[in-house]
mmCIF file of C-alpha atoms in Angstrom:
data_model
loop_
_atom_site.group_PDB
_atom_site.id
_atom_site.type_symbol
_atom_site.label_atom_id
_atom_site.label_comp_id
_atom_site.label_asym_id
_atom_site.label_seq_id
_atom_site.Cartn_x
_atom_site.Cartn_y
_atom_site.Cartn_z
ATOM 1 C CA MET A 1 5.852 23.115 25.891
ATOM 2 C CA SER A 2 2.418 21.819 24.895
ATOM 3 C CA ARG A 3 1.292 18.512 26.325
ATOM 4 C CA ARG A 4 2.206 15.706 23.927
ATOM 5 C CA ALA A 5 3.809 12.274 23.760
ATOM 6 C CA THR A 6 7.286 12.578 25.238
ATOM 7 C CA VAL A 7 10.505 10.610 25.055
ATOM 8 C CA ASP A 8 10.278 9.598 28.693
ATOM 9 C CA THR A 9 13.896 8.588 29.226
ATOM 10 C CA VAL A 10 16.891 9.361 27.072
ATOM 11 C CA ILE A 11 18.865 6.435 25.740
ATOM 12 C CA GLY A 12 21.860 7.122 27.980
ATOM 13 C CA GLN A 13 19.718 6.773 31.089
ATOM 14 C CA ARG A 14 18.346 3.435 29.889
ATOM 15 C CA ILE A 15 21.892 2.205 29.276
ATOM 16 C CA ARG A 16 22.993 3.289 32.748
ATOM 17 C CA ASP A 17 19.964 1.604 34.353
ATOM 18 C CA ARG A 18 20.720 -1.672 32.559
ATOM 19 C CA ARG A 19 24.413 -1.561 33.463
ATOM 20 C CA GLU A 20 23.749 -0.809 37.123
ATOM 21 C CA LEU A 21 21.133 -3.568 37.273
ATOM 22 C CA ALA A 22 23.824 -5.991 36.066
ATOM 23 C CA GLY A 23 26.191 -4.679 38.737
ATOM 24 C CA TRP A 24 28.903 -3.783 36.239
ATOM 25 C CA SER A 25 31.358 -0.918 36.186
ATOM 26 C CA ILE A 26 31.478 1.298 33.111
ATOM 27 C CA ARG A 27 34.882 -0.138 32.210
ATOM 28 C CA HIS A 28 33.646 -3.738 32.410
ATOM 29 C CA ALA A 29 30.550 -2.984 30.341
ATOM 30 C CA ALA A 30 32.572 -1.043 27.769
ATOM 31 C CA ASP A 31 35.070 -3.901 27.466
ATOM 32 C CA ARG A 32 32.199 -6.290 26.785
ATOM 33 C CA ALA A 33 30.972 -3.966 24.029
ATOM 34 C CA GLY A 34 34.405 -3.361 22.552
ATOM 35 C CA ILE A 35 34.200 0.415 22.939
ATOM 36 C CA ALA A 36 36.178 2.888 25.034
ATOM 37 C CA ALA A 37 35.041 3.367 28.628
ATOM 38 C CA SER A 38 35.146 7.125 28.065
ATOM 39 C CA THR A 39 32.716 6.766 25.151
ATOM 40 C CA TRP A 40 30.345 4.648 27.245
ATOM 41 C CA SER A 41 30.500 7.186 30.072
ATOM 42 C CA ARG A 42 29.809 10.115 27.749
ATOM 43 C CA ILE A 43 26.798 8.312 26.275
ATOM 44 C CA GLU A 44 25.385 7.545 29.725
ATOM 45 C CA HIS A 45 25.764 11.151 30.821
ATOM 46 C CA GLY A 46 24.314 12.571 27.614
ATOM 47 C CA ARG A 47 27.533 14.259 26.538
ATOM 48 C CA ILE A 48 27.337 12.563 23.145
ATOM 49 C CA SER A 49 24.213 11.324 21.392
ATOM 50 C CA ALA A 50 23.603 7.588 21.304
ATOM 51 C CA ASP A 51 22.403 7.697 17.704
ATOM 52 C CA SER A 52 24.889 5.306 16.078
ATOM 53 C CA ARG A 53 23.246 1.996 15.141
ATOM 54 C CA ALA A 54 26.584 0.170 15.325
ATOM 55 C CA THR A 55 27.400 1.517 18.793
ATOM 56 C CA LEU A 56 23.900 0.783 20.060
ATOM 57 C CA ALA A 57 24.105 -2.763 18.697
ATOM 58 C CA ALA A 58 27.409 -3.327 20.520
ATOM 59 C CA ILE A 59 26.036 -1.884 23.772
ATOM 60 C CA ALA A 60 22.848 -3.940 23.524
ATOM 61 C CA GLN A 61 24.856 -7.114 22.941
ATOM 62 C CA ALA A 62 27.035 -6.311 25.952
ATOM 63 C CA LEU A 63 23.966 -5.694 28.114
ATOM 64 C CA ARG A 64 22.234 -8.797 26.706
ATOM 65 C CA CYS A 65 19.092 -6.989 25.625
ATOM 66 C CA PRO A 66 17.418 -5.960 22.350
ATOM 67 C CA VAL A 67 18.394 -2.588 20.903
ATOM 68 C CA ALA A 68 14.732 -1.568 21.202
ATOM 69 C CA ASP A 69 15.005 -1.860 25.002
ATOM 70 C CA LEU A 70 17.597 0.926 24.887
ATOM 71 C CA THR A 71 16.062 3.164 22.245
ATOM 72 C CA GLY A 72 12.437 2.729 23.215
ATOM 73 C CA LEU A 73 9.702 2.642 20.593
ATOM 74 C CA PRO A 74 8.753 5.535 18.328
ATOM 75 C CA ALA A 75 6.753 8.205 20.123
ATOM 76 C CA ASP A 76 3.007 7.904 19.601
ATOM 77 C CA PRO A 77 0.991 10.607 17.899
ATOM 78 C CA VAL A 78 -1.281 12.508 20.246
ATOM 79 C CA GLY A 79 -4.796 13.812 20.497
ATOM 80 C CA ARG A 80 -7.089 13.251 17.539
ATOM 81 C CA ASP A 81 -4.165 11.971 15.438
ATOM 82 C CA ARG A 82 -3.533 9.250 18.011
ATOM 83 C CA ILE A 83 -7.166 8.127 17.982
ATOM 84 C CA GLU A 84 -7.317 8.094 14.186
ATOM 85 C CA THR A 85 -3.988 6.306 13.822
ATOM 86 C CA GLY A 86 -4.757 3.780 16.550
ATOM 87 C CA GLY A 87 -8.135 2.908 15.081
ATOM 88 C CA ALA A 88 -6.779 2.464 11.559
ATOM 89 C CA LEU A 89 -3.897 0.291 12.737
ATOM 90 C CA TYR A 90 -6.158 -1.828 14.936
ATOM 91 C CA GLU A 91 -8.429 -2.589 11.982
ATOM 92 C CA THR A 92 -5.438 -3.283 9.739
ATOM 93 C CA ILE A 93 -3.933 -5.768 12.181
ATOM 94 C CA ARG A 94 -7.332 -7.445 12.667
ATOM 95 C CA ALA A 95 -7.634 -7.867 8.907
ATOM 96 C CA VAL A 96 -4.108 -9.308 8.723
ATOM 97 C CA VAL A 97 -4.780 -11.825 11.498
ATOM 98 C CA ASP A 98 -8.031 -12.820 9.790
ATOM 99 C CA ALA A 99 -6.384 -13.241 6.368
ATOM 100 C CA ASP A 100 -5.072 -16.732 7.088
ATOM 101 C CA LEU A 101 -4.796 -18.665 3.838
ATOM 102 C CA ASP A 102 -5.399 -21.904 5.716
ATOM 103 C CA CYS A 103 -8.906 -20.695 6.533
ATOM 104 C CA ARG A 104 -11.616 -19.903 4.023
ATOM 105 C CA PRO A 105 -13.017 -16.479 4.920
ATOM 106 C CA ASP A 106 -16.657 -16.045 5.852
ATOM 107 C CA GLY A 107 -18.605 -15.092 2.777
ATOM 108 C CA SER A 108 -15.929 -16.353 0.384
ATOM 109 C CA ASP A 109 -18.599 -18.202 -1.594
ATOM 110 C CA HIS A 110 -20.142 -14.848 -2.404
ATOM 111 C CA ALA A 111 -18.787 -12.531 -5.062
ATOM 112 C CA SER A 112 -15.952 -10.321 -3.864
ATOM 113 C CA ASP A 113 -14.807 -7.094 -5.448
ATOM 114 C CA PRO A 114 -13.447 -7.683 -8.963
ATOM 115 C CA LEU A 115 -9.708 -8.268 -8.884
ATOM 116 C CA PRO A 116 -8.960 -5.317 -11.223
ATOM 117 C CA ALA A 117 -10.676 -3.004 -8.738
ATOM 118 C CA LEU A 118 -8.677 -4.508 -5.885
ATOM 119 C CA THR A 119 -5.385 -4.104 -7.748
ATOM 120 C CA ARG A 120 -6.222 -0.457 -8.474
ATOM 121 C CA GLU A 121 -6.849 0.030 -4.769
ATOM 122 C CA LEU A 122 -3.544 -1.714 -4.039
ATOM 123 C CA ASP A 123 -1.749 0.724 -6.349
ATOM 124 C CA LEU A 124 -3.285 3.621 -4.430
ATOM 125 C CA VAL A 125 -2.287 2.190 -1.049
ATOM 126 C CA CYS A 126 1.263 1.575 -2.274
ATOM 127 C CA ASP A 127 1.419 5.182 -3.459
ATOM 128 C CA LEU A 128 0.237 6.395 -0.045
ATOM 129 C CA ARG A 129 2.933 4.354 1.657
ATOM 130 C CA ALA A 130 5.615 5.724 -0.677
ATOM 131 C CA ARG A 131 4.410 9.254 0.152
ATOM 132 C CA CYS A 132 4.676 8.523 3.910
ATOM 133 C CA GLU A 133 0.905 8.937 4.307
ATOM 134 C CA TYR A 134 0.625 6.020 6.702
ATOM 135 C CA VAL A 135 -2.703 6.821 8.339
ATOM 136 C CA SER A 136 -4.394 7.222 4.953
ATOM 137 C CA ALA A 137 -2.882 3.913 3.847
ATOM 138 C CA ALA A 138 -3.948 2.193 7.064
ATOM 139 C CA THR A 139 -7.563 3.317 6.659
ATOM 140 C CA ARG A 140 -7.733 1.598 3.262
ATOM 141 C CA LEU A 141 -5.738 -1.534 4.049
ATOM 142 C CA PRO A 142 -8.359 -3.530 6.033
ATOM 143 C CA ALA A 143 -10.927 -3.682 3.219
ATOM 144 C CA LEU A 144 -8.185 -4.302 0.660
ATOM 145 C CA ILE A 145 -6.654 -7.185 2.617
ATOM 146 C CA ARG A 146 -10.050 -8.794 3.228
ATOM 147 C CA GLY A 147 -10.979 -8.440 -0.433
ATOM 148 C CA LEU A 148 -7.727 -9.989 -1.628
ATOM 149 C CA HIS A 149 -8.029 -12.772 0.946
ATOM 150 C CA ARG A 150 -11.461 -13.666 -0.438
ATOM 151 C CA ALA A 151 -10.133 -13.437 -3.988
ATOM 152 C CA THR A 152 -7.450 -16.062 -3.277
ATOM 153 C CA PHE A 153 -10.283 -18.594 -2.985
ATOM 154 C CA GLY A 154 -11.696 -17.564 -6.366
ATOM 155 C CA SER A 155 -10.947 -18.255 -10.010
ATOM 156 C CA GLU A 156 -7.961 -15.870 -10.219
ATOM 157 C CA ARG A 157 -6.095 -17.347 -7.292
ATOM 158 C CA ASP A 158 -2.527 -16.728 -8.465
ATOM 159 C CA ARG A 159 -3.093 -13.084 -9.390
ATOM 160 C CA ALA A 160 -4.852 -12.537 -6.079
ATOM 161 C CA LEU A 161 -1.952 -14.130 -4.201
ATOM 162 C CA GLN A 162 0.530 -11.904 -6.030
ATOM 163 C CA ALA A 163 -1.447 -8.848 -4.998
ATOM 164 C CA LEU A 164 -1.817 -10.135 -1.436
ATOM 165 C CA VAL A 165 1.967 -10.506 -1.067
ATOM 166 C CA VAL A 166 2.444 -6.873 -2.091
ATOM 167 C CA ALA A 167 -0.426 -5.727 0.131
ATOM 168 C CA MET A 168 1.006 -7.515 3.166
ATOM 169 C CA ASP A 169 4.478 -6.130 2.459
ATOM 170 C CA THR A 170 2.977 -2.648 2.290
ATOM 171 C CA ALA A 171 1.024 -3.227 5.491
ATOM 172 C CA SER A 172 4.128 -4.385 7.366
ATOM 173 C CA PHE A 173 5.929 -1.122 6.603
ATOM 174 C CA VAL A 174 2.864 1.020 7.336
ATOM 175 C CA VAL A 175 2.359 -0.656 10.711
ATOM 176 C CA ARG A 176 6.050 -0.398 11.579
ATOM 177 C CA TYR A 177 6.439 3.256 10.638
ATOM 178 C CA ALA A 178 3.225 4.124 12.441
ATOM 179 C CA GLY A 179 4.882 2.943 15.647
ATOM 180 C CA HIS A 180 3.980 -0.759 16.032
ATOM 181 C CA PRO A 181 7.144 -2.723 15.140
ATOM 182 C CA GLY A 182 6.024 -5.874 16.939
ATOM 183 C CA SER A 183 2.832 -6.086 14.905
ATOM 184 C CA ALA A 184 4.884 -5.501 11.753
ATOM 185 C CA CYS A 185 6.590 -8.858 12.409
ATOM 186 C CA LEU A 186 3.184 -10.572 12.400
ATOM 187 C CA VAL A 187 2.242 -8.875 9.130
ATOM 188 C CA ALA A 188 5.555 -9.870 7.546
ATOM 189 C CA GLU A 189 4.854 -13.515 8.379
ATOM 190 C CA ARG A 190 1.564 -13.228 6.482
ATOM 191 C CA THR A 191 3.611 -11.919 3.538
ATOM 192 C CA ARG A 192 5.643 -15.105 3.697
ATOM 193 C CA GLN A 193 2.533 -17.311 3.894
ATOM 194 C CA ALA A 194 1.095 -15.765 0.739
ATOM 195 C CA ALA A 195 4.420 -15.991 -1.116
ATOM 196 C CA GLU A 196 4.958 -19.627 -0.111
ATOM 197 C CA THR A 197 1.429 -20.516 -1.192
ATOM 198 C CA LEU A 198 2.132 -18.962 -4.585
ATOM 199 C CA GLY A 199 5.648 -20.403 -4.880
ATOM 200 C CA ASP A 200 7.087 -17.439 -6.780
ATOM 201 C CA PRO A 201 10.806 -17.075 -5.872
ATOM 202 C CA VAL A 202 10.875 -13.304 -6.458
ATOM 203 C CA LEU A 203 7.848 -12.730 -4.243
ATOM 204 C CA LEU A 204 9.404 -15.057 -1.678
ATOM 205 C CA GLY A 205 12.313 -12.620 -1.817
ATOM 206 C CA LEU A 206 9.885 -9.757 -1.192
ATOM 207 C CA ALA A 207 8.512 -11.632 1.814
ATOM 208 C CA THR A 208 12.056 -12.061 3.128
ATOM 209 C CA TRP A 209 12.597 -8.328 2.605
ATOM 210 C CA SER A 210 9.496 -7.649 4.750
ATOM 211 C CA ARG A 211 10.693 -9.979 7.482
ATOM 212 C CA VAL A 212 14.202 -8.483 7.521
ATOM 213 C CA HIS A 213 12.850 -4.971 7.970
ATOM 214 C CA ALA A 214 10.375 -6.085 10.609
ATOM 215 C CA ALA A 215 13.230 -7.704 12.544
ATOM 216 C CA LEU A 216 15.291 -4.513 12.200
ATOM 217 C CA GLY A 217 12.361 -2.553 13.591
ATOM 218 C CA MET A 218 12.578 -4.697 16.721
ATOM 219 C CA GLY A 219 16.360 -4.331 16.944
ATOM 220 C CA LEU A 220 16.866 -8.033 16.164
ATOM 221 C CA LEU A 221 20.068 -7.605 14.167
ATOM 222 C CA PRO A 222 21.310 -11.227 14.084
ATOM 223 C CA ARG A 223 17.897 -12.459 12.941
ATOM 224 C CA ALA A 224 17.679 -9.736 10.294
ATOM 225 C CA ARG A 225 21.118 -10.652 8.979
ATOM 226 C CA GLN A 226 20.358 -14.371 8.886
ATOM 227 C CA LEU A 227 17.112 -13.750 7.003
ATOM 228 C CA ALA A 228 18.867 -11.460 4.513
ATOM 229 C CA GLU A 229 21.656 -13.976 3.912
ATOM 230 C CA ARG A 230 19.127 -16.749 3.342
ATOM 231 C CA GLY A 231 17.151 -14.538 0.968
ATOM 232 C CA VAL A 232 20.279 -13.715 -1.040
ATOM 233 C CA HIS A 233 21.151 -17.406 -1.277
ATOM 234 C CA ASP A 234 17.652 -18.423 -2.361
ATOM 235 C CA LEU A 235 17.344 -15.736 -5.056
ATOM 236 C CA ARG A 236 20.872 -15.873 -6.458
ATOM 237 C CA ASN A 237 19.868 -17.972 -9.471
ATOM 238 C CA CYS A 238 16.624 -16.118 -10.208
ATOM 239 C CA THR A 239 17.942 -12.744 -11.331
ATOM 240 C CA ASN A 240 16.694 -13.252 -14.907
ATOM 241 C CA ALA A 241 13.086 -13.450 -13.723
ATOM 242 C CA PRO A 242 10.974 -10.273 -13.930
ATOM 243 C CA ALA A 243 12.050 -7.997 -11.035
ATOM 244 C CA GLY A 244 14.461 -10.732 -9.929
ATOM 245 C CA ALA A 245 17.609 -8.633 -10.295
ATOM 246 C CA GLU A 246 16.087 -5.709 -8.398
ATOM 247 C CA MET A 247 14.833 -7.917 -5.587
ATOM 248 C CA TYR A 248 18.191 -9.653 -5.348
ATOM 249 C CA GLY A 249 19.986 -6.308 -5.262
ATOM 250 C CA GLN A 250 17.814 -5.015 -2.439
ATOM 251 C CA LEU A 251 18.390 -8.166 -0.421
ATOM 252 C CA LEU A 252 22.136 -7.735 -0.946
ATOM 253 C CA MET A 253 21.885 -4.216 0.470
ATOM 254 C CA THR A 254 19.900 -5.391 3.497
ATOM 255 C CA GLN A 255 22.569 -8.036 4.069
ATOM 256 C CA ALA A 256 25.285 -5.374 3.802
ATOM 257 C CA PHE A 257 23.393 -3.068 6.144
ATOM 258 C CA THR A 258 23.012 -5.685 8.869
ATOM 259 C CA LEU A 259 26.668 -6.705 8.585
ATOM 260 C CA PHE A 260 27.767 -3.069 8.810
ATOM 261 C CA VAL A 261 25.637 -2.341 11.860
ATOM 262 C CA GLU A 262 26.987 -5.472 13.557
ATOM 263 C CA GLY A 263 30.468 -4.009 13.123
ATOM 264 C CA ARG A 264 31.499 -6.315 10.270
ATOM 265 C CA THR A 265 32.327 -3.457 7.929
ATOM 266 C CA GLU A 266 34.790 -5.426 5.800
ATOM 267 C CA ASP A 267 32.243 -8.197 5.276
ATOM 268 C CA SER A 268 29.672 -5.633 4.142
ATOM 269 C CA LEU A 269 31.805 -4.494 1.189
ATOM 270 C CA GLU A 270 31.235 -7.564 -0.995
ATOM 271 C CA PRO A 271 27.408 -7.450 -1.058
ATOM 272 C CA VAL A 272 27.527 -3.682 -1.686
ATOM 273 C CA ALA A 273 29.871 -4.196 -4.641
ATOM 274 C CA GLU A 274 27.661 -6.949 -6.063
ATOM 275 C CA ALA A 275 24.555 -4.782 -5.659
ATOM 276 C CA GLN A 276 26.321 -1.890 -7.405
ATOM 277 C CA ALA A 277 27.160 -4.141 -10.348
ATOM 278 C CA ILE A 278 23.500 -5.164 -10.623
ATOM 279 C CA ALA A 279 22.355 -1.540 -10.372
ATOM 280 C CA ALA A 280 24.674 -0.623 -13.234
ATOM 281 C CA ARG A 281 22.627 -3.041 -15.378
ATOM 282 C CA THR A 282 19.133 -2.194 -14.119
ATOM 283 C CA GLY A 283 19.540 1.568 -13.818
ATOM 284 C CA GLU A 284 16.925 3.382 -11.741
ATOM 285 C CA SER A 285 14.149 0.771 -11.634
ATOM 286 C CA ALA A 286 10.604 0.906 -10.281
ATOM 287 C CA ALA A 287 10.148 -2.889 -10.352
ATOM 288 C CA LEU A 288 8.049 -4.100 -7.412
ATOM 289 C CA ARG A 289 8.191 -0.469 -6.192
ATOM 290 C CA LEU A 290 11.588 -1.268 -4.666
ATOM 291 C CA MET A 291 13.163 1.754 -6.400
ATOM 292 C CA PHE A 292 16.361 -0.224 -6.770
ATOM 293 C CA GLY A 293 19.200 1.435 -8.630
ATOM 294 C CA PRO A 294 22.415 3.409 -8.203
ATOM 295 C CA THR A 295 20.742 6.206 -6.243
ATOM 296 C CA ASN A 296 19.012 3.874 -3.806
ATOM 297 C CA ILE A 297 22.325 2.134 -3.154
ATOM 298 C CA SER A 298 23.786 5.534 -2.262
ATOM 299 C CA LEU A 299 20.879 6.065 0.141
ATOM 300 C CA TRP A 300 21.645 2.715 1.775
ATOM 301 C CA ARG A 301 25.319 3.658 2.103
ATOM 302 C CA ILE A 302 24.463 7.021 3.673
ATOM 303 C CA SER A 303 22.259 5.244 6.218
ATOM 304 C CA MET A 304 25.053 2.805 7.037
ATOM 305 C CA GLU A 305 27.816 5.384 7.343
ATOM 306 C CA ALA A 306 25.675 7.902 9.260
ATOM 307 C CA GLY A 307 25.830 5.672 12.311
ATOM 308 C CA GLY A 308 29.303 4.282 11.692
ATOM 309 C CA ALA A 309 32.778 5.294 12.742
ATOM 310 C CA ASP A 310 33.169 7.858 9.952
ATOM 311 C CA PRO A 311 30.003 9.962 9.550
ATOM 312 C CA ASP A 312 31.975 12.329 7.302
ATOM 313 C CA ARG A 313 31.850 9.514 4.761
ATOM 314 C CA ALA A 314 28.037 9.638 4.832
ATOM 315 C CA VAL A 315 28.131 13.401 4.280
ATOM 316 C CA GLU A 316 30.494 12.969 1.333
ATOM 317 C CA ILE A 317 28.251 10.350 -0.309
ATOM 318 C CA ALA A 318 25.223 12.587 0.286
ATOM 319 C CA ARG A 319 26.845 15.537 -1.455
ATOM 320 C CA HIS A 320 27.078 13.460 -4.643
ATOM 321 C CA THR A 321 23.573 11.955 -4.391
ATOM 322 C CA GLN A 322 20.385 13.297 -5.989
ATOM 323 C CA PRO A 323 17.534 11.841 -3.905
ATOM 324 C CA GLN A 324 14.885 13.137 -6.315
ATOM 325 C CA LEU A 325 16.006 10.455 -8.782
ATOM 326 C CA VAL A 326 14.217 7.943 -6.539
ATOM 327 C CA ASP A 327 10.473 8.365 -7.017
ATOM 328 C CA SER A 328 9.607 7.704 -3.385
ATOM 329 C CA VAL A 329 9.044 10.290 -0.672
ATOM 330 C CA SER A 330 9.860 7.578 1.859
ATOM 331 C CA ARG A 331 13.339 7.060 0.423
ATOM 332 C CA GLN A 332 13.869 10.815 0.032
ATOM 333 C CA PHE A 333 12.973 11.160 3.710
ATOM 334 C CA ALA A 334 15.701 8.638 4.547
ATOM 335 C CA TYR A 335 18.244 10.703 2.605
ATOM 336 C CA TYR A 336 17.525 13.902 4.526
ATOM 337 C CA ALA A 337 17.121 12.222 7.929
ATOM 338 C CA ASP A 338 20.288 10.127 7.672
ATOM 339 C CA THR A 339 22.344 12.975 6.228
ATOM 340 C CA GLY A 340 21.068 15.190 9.040
ATOM 341 C CA ARG A 341 22.149 12.621 11.605
ATOM 342 C CA ALA A 342 25.589 12.369 9.991
ATOM 343 C CA LEU A 343 26.011 16.151 9.896
ATOM 344 C CA ALA A 344 25.069 16.391 13.575
ATOM 345 C CA ARG A 345 27.663 13.749 14.432
ATOM 346 C CA THR A 346 30.327 15.816 12.651
ATOM 347 C CA GLY A 347 29.382 18.996 14.526
ATOM 348 C CA LYS A 348 27.610 20.718 11.615
ATOM 349 C CA ASP A 349 24.400 21.336 13.540
ATOM 350 C CA GLN A 350 23.061 24.158 11.369
ATOM 351 C CA GLU A 351 23.308 22.034 8.225
ATOM 352 C CA ALA A 352 21.898 19.089 10.165
ATOM 353 C CA LEU A 353 18.893 21.130 11.256
ATOM 354 C CA ARG A 354 18.100 22.121 7.675
ATOM 355 C CA MET A 355 18.253 18.492 6.603
ATOM 356 C CA LEU A 356 16.073 17.304 9.491
ATOM 357 C CA LEU A 357 13.460 19.997 8.887
ATOM 358 C CA THR A 358 13.261 18.876 5.254
ATOM 359 C CA ALA A 359 12.903 15.272 6.418
ATOM 360 C CA GLU A 360 10.105 16.315 8.769
ATOM 361 C CA ARG A 361 8.250 18.021 5.939
ATOM 362 C CA LEU A 362 8.476 14.836 3.849
ATOM 363 C CA GLY A 363 7.624 12.289 6.549
ATOM 364 C CA PRO A 364 6.473 13.804 9.857
ATOM 365 C CA GLN A 365 5.402 10.456 11.304
ATOM 366 C CA ARG A 366 8.788 8.858 10.663
ATOM 367 C CA MET A 367 10.491 11.675 12.576
ATOM 368 C CA ARG A 368 9.330 9.919 15.750
ATOM 369 C CA SER A 369 12.273 7.524 15.408
ATOM 370 C CA PRO A 370 14.207 7.212 18.696
ATOM 371 C CA LEU A 371 17.495 7.643 16.807
ATOM 372 C CA ILE A 372 16.348 10.931 15.298
ATOM 373 C CA ALA A 373 15.059 12.071 18.687
ATOM 374 C CA GLU A 374 18.451 11.301 20.221
ATOM 375 C CA THR A 375 20.225 13.263 17.482
ATOM 376 C CA VAL A 376 17.986 16.281 18.025
ATOM 377 C CA ARG A 377 18.378 16.059 21.802
ATOM 378 C CA GLY A 378 22.148 16.200 21.358
ATOM 379 C CA MET A 379 21.820 19.199 19.057
ATOM 380 C CA LEU A 380 19.692 20.964 21.649
ATOM 381 C CA ASP A 381 22.255 20.282 24.372
ATOM 382 C CA ARG A 382 24.920 21.910 22.196
ATOM 383 C CA ALA A 383 22.778 24.781 20.987
ATOM 384 C CA ARG A 384 23.096 28.425 21.893
ATOM 385 C CA ARG A 385 20.561 31.106 21.183
ATOM 386 C CA GLY A 386 21.096 32.463 17.699
ATOM 387 C CA THR A 387 20.679 31.213 14.156
ATOM 388 C CA GLY A 388 18.263 28.302 13.992
ATOM 389 C CA TRP A 389 17.406 28.363 17.721
ATOM 390 C CA THR A 390 13.685 28.916 17.190
ATOM 391 C CA GLU A 391 13.498 26.203 14.515
ATOM 392 C CA LEU A 392 15.382 23.740 16.727
ATOM 393 C CA ARG A 393 13.130 24.386 19.715
ATOM 394 C CA GLY A 394 10.094 23.931 17.507
ATOM 395 C CA LEU A 395 11.408 20.635 16.167
ATOM 396 C CA CYS A 396 12.128 19.451 19.713
ATOM 397 C CA GLU A 397 8.582 20.246 20.776
ATOM 398 C CA ARG A 398 7.091 18.402 17.823
ATOM 399 C CA LEU A 399 9.250 15.370 18.670
ATOM 400 C CA GLY A 400 8.163 15.494 22.308
ATOM 401 C CA LEU A 401 11.593 16.422 23.680
ATOM 402 C CA GLY A 402 11.939 18.632 26.730
ATOM 403 C CA HIS A 403 14.051 21.753 26.343
#
């Protein structure tokens, strides 16, 4: 295998190390997590993949550590890609730190780029993010963020703030998916600062959305749920505002997702049902580039069920979902990746491989997810030479997994 970033320790080994450090037996640890001791043992020994968000959340709570301590962070790109990605992200984060609305930027008294030019650039960066072209987006974000920051001290303050909220939201996802979830939390807080300065309830909802996803990227499930619940409460009476219904619907789905992953599946049903009712009114909407609508709700449900107790349910939803109805490569990636994970958990490895290879084609950088790596590692452990063997080995190498 060529030299590249590797998943240095599988999740099961990290779980075993944590348990042994606590001095607990498998049975005691499993009881704390509310799962069978046999399941815990099989995860530790790599006999089943630890790629269920709900199971990982229960294990992390039992071991009193963040989920990210068990999964590790996404594998870094390597070689020239690593240098290019690292440089772009460094400059993006510098620009975010510098874009403090409490501080007038150097040179703000001088003319900045016209706001129409900045908003056109913002549209381009948002398109790059939606196409999973994170490095290209990151190379353009620093100048865009600095330009919008300067513009907030100009004559078109409110329009500049609106654009800055969207730019910071975009940056938080770019930074997270490029492998820096901790920095994404910082960026999301800048999203909130801009939204609070503007005072627009819908954009405050977008800032909450950014913060929820940043918390999820760090495995902070209780915080993500609390933020989502607060966002739903704050936006409940603003659904008649432009993009208000779509933003409210997306926050409902993030609330449902966090509840589901925490094991509160019954509690997750109500926000899903409410979001579905809203989607029936909005249809497939591109408002705020959230791509809210019936199809996106199905994508959320696939993601939830793929790591739940009944992955067959995710497969069934996927078979009746047309991901191309959502005009976002990023969301289409989620469909193929999550359906692939669900298929692998039901023993349909050949179908899973086809789904994961499609996901890789759509979003190669997002394939570095520890959960996807764990799914593929499990598939490799079960594999025998034959149909799909070469493709599976190739995927493992690209993900940095030994074989």
